[in-house]
mmCIF file of C-alpha atoms and ligand atoms in Angstrom:
data_model
loop_
_atom_site.group_PDB
_atom_site.id
_atom_site.type_symbol
_atom_site.label_atom_id
_atom_site.label_comp_id
_atom_site.label_asym_id
_atom_site.label_seq_id
_atom_site.Cartn_x
_atom_site.Cartn_y
_atom_site.Cartn_z
ATOM 1 C CA ALA I 1 -6.212 8.322 -45.659
ATOM 2 C CA LYS I 2 -7.812 4.934 -46.150
ATOM 3 C CA GLU I 3 -4.404 3.290 -46.648
ATOM 4 C CA ARG I 4 -3.012 4.889 -43.544
ATOM 5 C CA GLY I 5 -6.023 3.814 -41.547
ATOM 6 C CA LYS I 6 -5.370 0.251 -42.572
ATOM 7 C CA ASP I 7 -1.683 0.505 -41.631
ATOM 8 C CA ASP I 8 -2.535 1.873 -38.222
ATOM 9 C CA TYR I 9 -5.003 -0.908 -37.670
ATOM 10 C CA GLN I 10 -2.442 -3.556 -38.598
ATOM 11 C CA LYS I 11 0.195 -1.978 -36.428
ATOM 12 C CA TYR I 12 -2.197 -1.717 -33.528
ATOM 13 C CA LEU I 13 -3.759 -5.155 -33.625
ATOM 14 C CA PRO I 14 -0.692 -7.285 -32.837
ATOM 15 C CA THR I 15 0.154 -5.187 -29.762
ATOM 16 C CA LEU I 16 -3.431 -5.439 -28.608
ATOM 17 C CA ARG I 17 -3.300 -9.170 -29.047
ATOM 18 C CA THR I 18 -0.033 -9.658 -27.181
ATOM 19 C CA LYS I 19 -1.151 -7.391 -24.333
ATOM 20 C CA ARG I 20 -4.277 -9.450 -24.023
ATOM 21 C CA ASP I 21 -2.359 -12.730 -24.236
ATOM 22 C CA GLU I 22 0.102 -11.509 -21.668
ATOM 23 C CA LYS I 23 -2.720 -10.594 -19.308
ATOM 24 C CA LEU I 24 -4.361 -13.971 -19.749
ATOM 25 C CA SER I 25 -1.154 -15.876 -19.118
ATOM 26 C CA ILE I 26 -0.449 -13.816 -15.996
ATOM 27 C CA GLU I 27 -3.993 -14.427 -14.797
ATOM 28 C CA LYS I 28 -3.523 -18.179 -15.284
ATOM 29 C CA ARG I 29 -0.282 -18.146 -13.329
ATOM 30 C CA VAL I 30 -1.866 -16.023 -10.567
ATOM 31 C CA ARG I 31 -4.432 -18.799 -10.117
ATOM 32 C CA VAL I 32 -1.628 -21.332 -9.789
ATOM 33 C CA ALA I 33 0.232 -19.098 -7.330
ATOM 34 C CA ILE I 34 -2.890 -18.765 -5.172
ATOM 35 C CA ALA I 35 -3.412 -22.538 -5.152
ATOM 36 C CA GLN I 36 0.239 -23.223 -4.346
ATOM 37 C CA LYS I 37 0.568 -20.273 -1.947
ATOM 38 C CA SER I 38 3.699 -19.165 -3.755
ATOM 39 C CA PHE I 39 3.412 -15.417 -3.137
ATOM 40 C CA GLN I 40 5.704 -13.844 -0.596
ATOM 41 C CA VAL I 41 5.271 -10.836 1.622
ATOM 42 C CA TYR I 42 8.127 -8.359 2.065
ATOM 43 C CA TYR I 43 8.105 -5.643 4.693
ATOM 44 C CA GLN I 44 9.291 -2.050 4.289
ATOM 45 C CA PRO I 45 10.211 -0.184 7.485
ATOM 46 C CA GLN I 46 8.534 3.109 8.391
ATOM 47 C CA ILE I 47 10.797 5.322 10.472
ATOM 48 C CA ASP I 48 9.797 7.856 13.098
ATOM 49 C CA LEU I 49 11.643 11.054 12.172
ATOM 50 C CA ARG I 50 12.163 12.301 15.714
ATOM 51 C CA GLU I 51 13.091 9.034 17.354
ATOM 52 C CA LYS I 52 14.906 7.661 14.292
ATOM 53 C CA ARG I 53 13.583 4.168 14.812
ATOM 54 C CA VAL I 54 11.266 1.734 13.055
ATOM 55 C CA VAL I 55 7.685 2.177 14.263
ATOM 56 C CA GLY I 56 5.833 0.481 11.427
ATOM 57 C CA LEU I 57 6.131 -1.823 8.442
ATOM 58 C CA GLU I 58 4.270 -1.940 5.153
ATOM 59 C CA ALA I 59 3.487 -5.413 3.795
ATOM 60 C CA LEU I 60 4.224 -5.619 0.056
ATOM 61 C CA LEU I 61 3.576 -8.617 -2.151
ATOM 62 C CA ARG I 62 6.406 -10.261 -4.068
ATOM 63 C CA TRP I 63 6.013 -12.931 -6.698
ATOM 64 C CA THR I 64 8.481 -14.960 -8.733
ATOM 65 C CA ASP I 65 6.641 -17.281 -11.073
ATOM 66 C CA LYS I 66 8.387 -20.456 -12.267
ATOM 67 C CA LYS I 67 7.470 -19.737 -15.883
ATOM 68 C CA LEU I 68 7.165 -15.960 -16.097
ATOM 69 C CA GLY I 69 9.874 -14.873 -13.656
ATOM 70 C CA VAL I 70 9.628 -11.871 -11.311
ATOM 71 C CA ILE I 71 6.361 -9.990 -11.730
ATOM 72 C CA SER I 72 5.796 -6.662 -10.022
ATOM 73 C CA PRO I 73 2.633 -6.145 -7.942
ATOM 74 C CA SER I 74 1.897 -3.077 -10.047
ATOM 75 C CA VAL I 75 1.460 -5.536 -12.949
ATOM 76 C CA PHE I 76 -0.313 -8.484 -11.330
ATOM 77 C CA ILE I 77 -2.490 -6.654 -8.774
ATOM 78 C CA PRO I 78 -4.578 -4.870 -11.459
ATOM 79 C CA ILE I 79 -4.990 -8.197 -13.298
ATOM 80 C CA ALA I 80 -6.023 -9.892 -10.051
ATOM 81 C CA GLU I 81 -8.509 -7.062 -9.455
ATOM 82 C CA GLU I 82 -10.089 -7.410 -12.914
ATOM 83 C CA SER I 83 -10.428 -11.166 -12.628
ATOM 84 C CA GLY I 84 -11.780 -11.137 -9.073
ATOM 85 C CA LEU I 85 -8.748 -13.020 -7.763
ATOM 86 C CA ILE I 86 -7.692 -10.117 -5.552
ATOM 87 C CA SER I 87 -9.933 -11.159 -2.676
ATOM 88 C CA SER I 88 -8.187 -14.473 -2.092
ATOM 89 C CA ILE I 89 -4.761 -12.843 -2.485
ATOM 90 C CA GLY I 90 -5.787 -10.001 -0.183
ATOM 91 C CA ASP I 91 -7.140 -12.342 2.484
ATOM 92 C CA TRP I 92 -3.921 -14.336 2.354
ATOM 93 C CA VAL I 93 -1.764 -11.193 2.771
ATOM 94 C CA LEU I 94 -3.896 -10.079 5.726
ATOM 95 C CA GLU I 95 -3.468 -13.433 7.462
ATOM 96 C CA GLU I 96 0.213 -13.750 6.693
ATOM 97 C CA ALA I 97 1.140 -10.190 7.738
ATOM 98 C CA CYS I 98 -0.979 -10.244 10.919
ATOM 99 C CA LEU I 99 0.552 -13.563 11.937
ATOM 100 C CA GLN I 100 4.024 -12.180 11.279
ATOM 101 C CA ALA I 101 3.295 -8.983 13.243
ATOM 102 C CA LYS I 102 2.075 -11.071 16.165
ATOM 103 C CA LYS I 103 5.249 -13.205 16.107
ATOM 104 C CA TRP I 104 7.444 -10.114 16.076
ATOM 105 C CA SER I 105 5.544 -8.435 18.901
ATOM 106 C CA GLU I 106 5.982 -11.589 21.006
ATOM 107 C CA LYS I 107 9.723 -11.269 20.452
ATOM 108 C CA GLY I 108 9.596 -7.669 21.671
ATOM 109 C CA PHE I 109 9.446 -5.990 18.241
ATOM 110 C CA THR I 110 6.225 -4.064 18.530
ATOM 111 C CA MET I 111 5.531 -2.382 15.207
ATOM 112 C CA ARG I 112 2.428 -1.296 13.361
ATOM 113 C CA MET I 113 1.634 -3.477 10.360
ATOM 114 C CA GLY I 114 0.376 -1.607 7.285
ATOM 115 C CA ILE I 115 -1.533 -3.708 4.765
ATOM 116 C CA ASN I 116 -2.735 -2.564 1.337
ATOM 117 C CA ILE I 117 -6.432 -3.153 0.782
ATOM 118 C CA SER I 118 -7.773 -3.198 -2.748
ATOM 119 C CA PRO I 119 -11.058 -1.297 -3.293
ATOM 120 C CA ILE I 120 -12.723 -4.557 -4.372
ATOM 121 C CA GLN I 121 -11.625 -6.273 -1.181
ATOM 122 C CA PHE I 122 -12.742 -3.324 0.953
ATOM 123 C CA GLN I 123 -16.199 -3.244 -0.633
ATOM 124 C CA ARG I 124 -16.958 -6.896 -0.012
ATOM 125 C CA PRO I 125 -19.811 -7.327 2.458
ATOM 126 C CA ASP I 126 -17.798 -9.797 4.530
ATOM 127 C CA PHE I 127 -14.632 -7.684 4.724
ATOM 128 C CA VAL I 128 -15.066 -6.472 8.310
ATOM 129 C CA SER I 129 -15.876 -9.944 9.608
ATOM 130 C CA LYS I 130 -12.831 -11.293 7.755
ATOM 131 C CA VAL I 131 -10.591 -8.747 9.504
ATOM 132 C CA LYS I 132 -12.252 -9.524 12.809
ATOM 133 C CA SER I 133 -11.685 -13.269 12.488
ATOM 134 C CA ILE I 134 -8.046 -12.774 11.438
ATOM 135 C CA LEU I 135 -7.471 -10.597 14.513
ATOM 136 C CA ARG I 136 -9.082 -13.238 16.680
ATOM 137 C CA ASP I 137 -7.172 -16.142 15.111
ATOM 138 C CA THR I 138 -3.771 -14.461 15.205
ATOM 139 C CA GLY I 139 -4.245 -12.695 18.537
ATOM 140 C CA LEU I 140 -2.662 -9.520 17.123
ATOM 141 C CA ASN I 141 -3.320 -6.319 19.070
ATOM 142 C CA PRO I 142 -5.788 -4.476 16.758
ATOM 143 C CA GLN I 143 -3.982 -1.186 17.409
ATOM 144 C CA LEU I 144 -1.020 -2.607 15.500
ATOM 145 C CA LEU I 145 -3.067 -3.221 12.367
ATOM 146 C CA ASP I 146 -3.143 -0.357 9.872
ATOM 147 C CA LEU I 147 -5.223 -0.770 6.711
ATOM 148 C CA GLU I 148 -4.073 1.311 3.732
ATOM 149 C CA ILE I 149 -6.852 2.356 1.386
ATOM 150 C CA THR I 150 -6.763 4.861 -1.472
ATOM 151 C CA GLU I 151 -8.969 7.945 -1.521
ATOM 152 C CA ASN I 152 -10.813 6.698 -4.630
ATOM 153 C CA VAL I 153 -12.360 3.970 -2.466
ATOM 154 C CA LEU I 154 -14.213 6.699 -0.598
ATOM 155 C CA LEU I 155 -15.739 8.183 -3.770
ATOM 156 C CA TYR I 156 -18.366 5.532 -4.322
ATOM 157 C CA ASN I 157 -21.155 4.532 -2.015
ATOM 158 C CA ARG I 158 -20.136 6.941 0.716
ATOM 159 C CA GLU I 159 -22.654 5.687 3.227
ATOM 160 C CA GLU I 160 -21.574 2.063 2.959
ATOM 161 C CA CYS I 161 -17.986 3.191 3.088
ATOM 162 C CA ALA I 162 -18.522 5.244 6.251
ATOM 163 C CA LYS I 163 -20.253 2.277 7.859
ATOM 164 C CA THR I 164 -17.397 -0.068 6.990
ATOM 165 C CA LEU I 165 -14.796 2.371 8.308
ATOM 166 C CA THR I 166 -16.740 2.909 11.527
ATOM 167 C CA ARG I 167 -17.022 -0.837 12.092
ATOM 168 C CA LEU I 168 -13.275 -1.236 11.428
ATOM 169 C CA LYS I 169 -12.519 1.561 13.898
ATOM 170 C CA GLU I 170 -14.697 -0.200 16.466
ATOM 171 C CA LEU I 171 -12.361 -3.181 16.193
ATOM 172 C CA GLY I 172 -9.586 -0.813 17.320
ATOM 173 C CA ILE I 173 -7.552 -0.805 14.111
ATOM 174 C CA GLN I 174 -6.028 2.140 12.228
ATOM 175 C CA ILE I 175 -6.872 3.503 8.792
ATOM 176 C CA SER I 176 -4.414 5.185 6.420
ATOM 177 C CA ILE I 177 -5.003 6.960 3.147
ATOM 178 C CA ASP I 178 -2.415 5.703 0.663
ATOM 179 C CA ASP I 179 -1.012 7.742 -2.251
ATOM 180 C CA PHE I 180 -2.592 10.845 -0.733
ATOM 181 C CA GLY I 181 -3.008 13.673 -3.215
ATOM 182 C CA THR I 182 -3.264 11.555 -6.363
ATOM 183 C CA GLY I 183 -6.933 10.515 -6.237
ATOM 184 C CA TYR I 184 -10.023 12.133 -7.671
ATOM 185 C CA SER I 185 -11.882 12.829 -4.488
ATOM 186 C CA SER I 186 -12.377 16.174 -2.810
ATOM 187 C CA LEU I 187 -10.843 16.977 0.545
ATOM 188 C CA SER I 188 -14.257 17.038 2.191
ATOM 189 C CA TYR I 189 -14.074 13.271 2.740
ATOM 190 C CA LEU I 190 -11.365 13.829 5.319
ATOM 191 C CA ARG I 191 -13.885 15.159 7.799
ATOM 192 C CA GLN I 192 -16.513 12.534 6.976
ATOM 193 C CA PHE I 193 -14.403 9.463 7.576
ATOM 194 C CA PRO I 194 -12.373 8.288 10.580
ATOM 195 C CA ILE I 195 -8.813 8.411 9.224
ATOM 196 C CA ASP I 196 -5.634 8.128 11.287
ATOM 197 C CA THR I 197 -2.837 8.666 8.787
ATOM 198 C CA LEU I 198 -2.107 10.331 5.454
ATOM 199 C CA LYS I 199 0.644 8.803 3.343
ATOM 200 C CA ILE I 200 2.021 11.469 1.001
ATOM 201 C CA ASP I 201 2.400 9.907 -2.434
ATOM 202 C CA LYS I 202 5.979 9.408 -3.560
ATOM 203 C CA SER I 203 5.388 11.404 -6.756
ATOM 204 C CA PHE I 204 5.348 14.557 -4.579
ATOM 205 C CA ILE I 205 8.383 13.480 -2.562
ATOM 206 C CA LEU I 206 10.864 12.132 -5.121
ATOM 207 C CA GLU I 207 11.894 15.550 -6.528
ATOM 208 C CA VAL I 208 10.600 17.783 -3.774
ATOM 209 C CA LEU I 209 13.943 19.505 -3.143
ATOM 210 C CA ASP I 210 14.126 20.714 -6.758
ATOM 211 C CA ASN I 211 10.506 21.586 -7.262
ATOM 212 C CA SER I 212 8.811 24.456 -5.451
ATOM 213 C CA ASN I 213 5.323 23.256 -6.372
ATOM 214 C CA ASP I 214 5.997 19.883 -4.781
ATOM 215 C CA GLN I 215 7.374 21.720 -1.753
ATOM 216 C CA ALA I 216 4.151 23.699 -1.410
ATOM 217 C CA ILE I 217 2.050 20.548 -1.753
ATOM 218 C CA VAL I 218 4.066 18.510 0.756
ATOM 219 C CA THR I 219 4.131 21.382 3.268
ATOM 220 C CA SER I 220 0.359 21.809 2.953
ATOM 221 C CA ILE I 221 -0.393 18.088 3.339
ATOM 222 C CA ILE I 222 1.675 17.908 6.537
ATOM 223 C CA GLN I 223 -0.113 20.959 7.960
ATOM 224 C CA LEU I 224 -3.509 19.648 6.922
ATOM 225 C CA ALA I 225 -2.857 16.280 8.554
ATOM 226 C CA HIS I 226 -1.686 17.845 11.803
ATOM 227 C CA ASN I 227 -4.529 20.349 11.941
ATOM 228 C CA MET I 228 -6.898 17.393 11.693
ATOM 229 C CA ASN I 229 -4.991 15.352 14.290
ATOM 230 C CA MET I 230 -3.711 12.854 11.777
ATOM 231 C CA ARG I 231 -0.269 11.321 11.470
ATOM 232 C CA VAL I 232 1.622 11.894 8.225
ATOM 233 C CA ILE I 233 4.112 9.619 6.445
ATOM 234 C CA ALA I 234 6.327 10.629 3.515
ATOM 235 C CA GLU I 235 6.731 7.821 0.981
ATOM 236 C CA GLY I 236 9.602 7.509 -1.489
ATOM 237 C CA VAL I 237 12.328 9.088 0.659
ATOM 238 C CA GLU I 238 15.525 8.307 -1.238
ATOM 239 C CA SER I 239 18.111 10.859 -0.099
ATOM 240 C CA THR I 240 19.539 12.153 3.188
ATOM 241 C CA GLU I 241 18.916 15.754 2.097
ATOM 242 C CA MET I 242 15.214 15.020 2.502
ATOM 243 C CA ILE I 243 15.510 14.567 6.252
ATOM 244 C CA PRO I 244 16.055 18.228 7.249
ATOM 245 C CA PHE I 245 13.264 19.237 4.851
ATOM 246 C CA LEU I 246 10.823 16.804 6.479
ATOM 247 C CA ASN I 247 12.045 17.610 10.001
ATOM 248 C CA ASP I 248 11.540 21.363 9.473
ATOM 249 C CA ARG I 249 7.927 20.642 8.566
ATOM 250 C CA GLU I 250 7.505 18.208 11.461
ATOM 251 C CA CYS I 251 6.565 15.270 9.272
ATOM 252 C CA ASP I 252 6.015 12.287 11.588
ATOM 253 C CA GLU I 253 7.403 9.339 9.661
ATOM 254 C CA MET I 254 9.190 8.411 6.482
ATOM 255 C CA GLN I 255 9.426 5.344 4.304
ATOM 256 C CA GLY I 256 11.783 4.834 1.391
ATOM 257 C CA PHE I 257 14.885 3.342 -0.136
ATOM 258 C CA LEU I 258 17.101 5.710 1.917
ATOM 259 C CA TYR I 259 16.429 3.664 5.027
ATOM 260 C CA SER I 260 15.431 0.378 3.535
ATOM 261 C CA LYS I 261 13.836 -1.293 0.601
ATOM 262 C CA PRO I 262 11.129 -3.862 1.372
ATOM 263 C CA LEU I 263 12.776 -6.794 3.218
ATOM 264 C CA PRO I 264 11.986 -10.497 3.411
ATOM 265 C CA ALA I 265 10.576 -11.442 6.836
ATOM 266 C CA ASN I 266 13.815 -13.078 8.021
ATOM 267 C CA GLU I 267 15.783 -9.822 7.594
ATOM 268 C CA VAL I 268 13.358 -7.539 9.411
ATOM 269 C CA THR I 269 14.273 -8.036 13.071
ATOM 270 C CA SER I 270 18.015 -7.614 12.504
ATOM 271 C CA PHE I 271 17.331 -4.399 10.591
ATOM 272 C CA VAL I 272 15.065 -3.123 13.350
ATOM 273 C CA ALA I 273 17.548 -4.079 16.088
ATOM 274 C CA LYS I 274 20.243 -2.118 14.233
ATOM 275 C CA THR I 275 18.174 1.076 14.338
ATOM 276 C CA GLU I 276 17.163 0.729 18.011
ATOM 277 C CA PRO I 277 19.088 3.144 20.207
ATOM 278 C CA SER I 278 21.463 0.992 22.286
HETATM 279 P P1 C2E N 1 2.145 1.345 -2.744
HETATM 280 O O1 C2E N 1 1.141 0.821 -1.790
HETATM 281 O O2 C2E N 1 2.147 2.799 -2.992
HETATM 282 O O3 C2E N 1 3.563 0.836 -2.204
HETATM 283 C C1 C2E N 1 4.737 1.601 -2.224
HETATM 284 C C2 C2E N 1 5.601 1.231 -3.412
HETATM 285 O O4 C2E N 1 6.712 2.123 -3.486
HETATM 286 C C3 C2E N 1 6.200 -0.169 -3.320
HETATM 287 O O5 C2E N 1 6.270 -0.695 -4.635
HETATM 288 C C4 C2E N 1 7.603 0.120 -2.775
HETATM 289 O O6 C2E N 1 8.542 -0.895 -3.055
HETATM 290 C C5 C2E N 1 7.913 1.405 -3.496
HETATM 291 N N1 C2E N 1 8.916 2.223 -2.814
HETATM 292 C C6 C2E N 1 9.221 2.232 -1.503
HETATM 293 N N2 C2E N 1 10.182 3.143 -1.228
HETATM 294 C C7 C2E N 1 10.498 3.728 -2.400
HETATM 295 C C8 C2E N 1 11.434 4.770 -2.761
HETATM 296 O O7 C2E N 1 12.174 5.324 -1.945
HETATM 297 N N3 C2E N 1 11.477 5.118 -4.069
HETATM 298 C C9 C2E N 1 10.667 4.540 -5.008
HETATM 299 N N4 C2E N 1 10.790 4.934 -6.273
HETATM 300 N N5 C2E N 1 9.768 3.562 -4.695
HETATM 301 C C10 C2E N 1 9.688 3.160 -3.407
HETATM 302 P P2 C2E N 1 5.837 -2.197 -4.959
HETATM 303 O O8 C2E N 1 6.214 -3.091 -3.835
HETATM 304 O O9 C2E N 1 6.331 -2.504 -6.334
HETATM 305 O O10 C2E N 1 4.251 -2.128 -4.991
HETATM 306 C C11 C2E N 1 3.561 -1.415 -5.971
HETATM 307 C C12 C2E N 1 2.102 -1.296 -5.638
HETATM 308 O O11 C2E N 1 1.465 -2.582 -5.692
HETATM 309 C C13 C2E N 1 1.832 -0.787 -4.221
HETATM 310 O O12 C2E N 1 1.979 0.607 -4.180
HETATM 311 C C14 C2E N 1 0.386 -1.251 -4.039
HETATM 312 O O13 C2E N 1 -0.500 -0.365 -4.680
HETATM 313 C C15 C2E N 1 0.384 -2.578 -4.778
HETATM 314 N N6 C2E N 1 0.551 -3.670 -3.787
HETATM 315 C C16 C2E N 1 1.674 -4.247 -3.285
HETATM 316 N N7 C2E N 1 1.372 -5.222 -2.386
HETATM 317 C C17 C2E N 1 0.013 -5.252 -2.302
HETATM 318 C C18 C2E N 1 -0.956 -6.034 -1.551
HETATM 319 O O14 C2E N 1 -0.610 -6.892 -0.708
HETATM 320 N N8 C2E N 1 -2.274 -5.783 -1.775
HETATM 321 C C19 C2E N 1 -2.701 -4.828 -2.654
HETATM 322 N N9 C2E N 1 -4.023 -4.638 -2.820
HETATM 323 N N10 C2E N 1 -1.839 -4.053 -3.356
HETATM 324 C C20 C2E N 1 -0.502 -4.269 -3.188
HETATM 325 CA CA1 CA N 2 0.591 1.326 0.277
HETATM 326 CA CA1 CA N 3 1.655 4.502 -1.627
HETATM 327 CA CA1 CA N 4 0.095 2.913 -5.117
#
C-alpha cells in the first residue's frame, strides 16, 4: 500500500505542477492582454421566435494570445476571477459593448446588448456607478443594456445584492439570469429580486428532443418565467427541429449555432439585415 501511495503521489505531482504553471502563464499573458487591449468582443444574435428576427446580442470575449494561441473564455475567465483581473476585463467589455450597441442603434439597428457580469465584478461597491458612467459616456439607451448574472451571485449577501439590483433597475437597464437551472440557489430568489429574463442553460436544451426529463424541465422553466412576467431565452439551439418544440411552448427567444455563432462586430449588421423581413 505504501508503494502504491508513493506511485500515486509521483503520478499526481507533475500534473499538479503543469496545471499550476499553465495557470500562471495564462495569468501573465492576461495582464499583457489587458495592458495592450488585445481582447476582442464577438456578438451572438438572439432571435425572437415569433418575429424571426434579431432582437438582442450577447457580448462574448475572444482572445488570441501571440504566445499561447486561442484561449477560450471558459479557461481564462476563471483565472482572471481568481487573480482579481476580471474587474478590468469586465469594465472594458462593458465599455466596448455599450459603445458598439450605441453605434448600431444610430445606424438603425436597435438591439438589446447582453453583457456577462462576473460575480466579483457585480459585488464591487463601485459597480453601479461604473455602469452609470458608461451609460452616460456612451449615450446608450439604458433599456438596451441587459446584464447577465448567474443565480449563484444571489446566494450571498442577499440584502446587498437586492440593493445593487434595485439601483441597476433604477437606471432603466435589464437583468437576466444566465445558465438558469444550474445554480445552487432556491427558486425563492425569483420573487425577491427584480429580474427581467431567464436564460435556460444549454445543458437542458442540447438534447431536449431525445430526453423527456429535459423536456419537462424546459417546459416548466418557460411556464415559470411567463407566470412571473419574465421573458425566456433558450440557449444552445443547434437544430431546426428545436423550433417547433420551442414555439409550442411559447418560448420568447432563442440563441445558438443554428442561427449564428458569435460574430465579430463587422459581420453583425449584415447578418441582422439578412434576417429583417424585407
Ligand atoms: P455563457 O455566458 O453561458 O455563454 C454562452 C456560451 O455558449 C458561449 O461560449 C457561446 O459561444 C456558446 N454557445 C452559443 N450557442 C451555442 C450552441 O448552439 N451550442 C453550444 N454547444 N454552445 C453554444 P463562449 O463564448 O466560449 O463563453 C463561455 C463562457 O465564458 C460564457 O458562458 C461566460 O460564462 C464566459 N464569458 C464569455 N465572455 C465573457 C465576459 O465578457 N465576461 C464574463 N464575466 N464572462 C464571459
Ligand atoms: Ca451569458
Ligand atoms: Ca449561458
Ligand atoms: Ca456559463
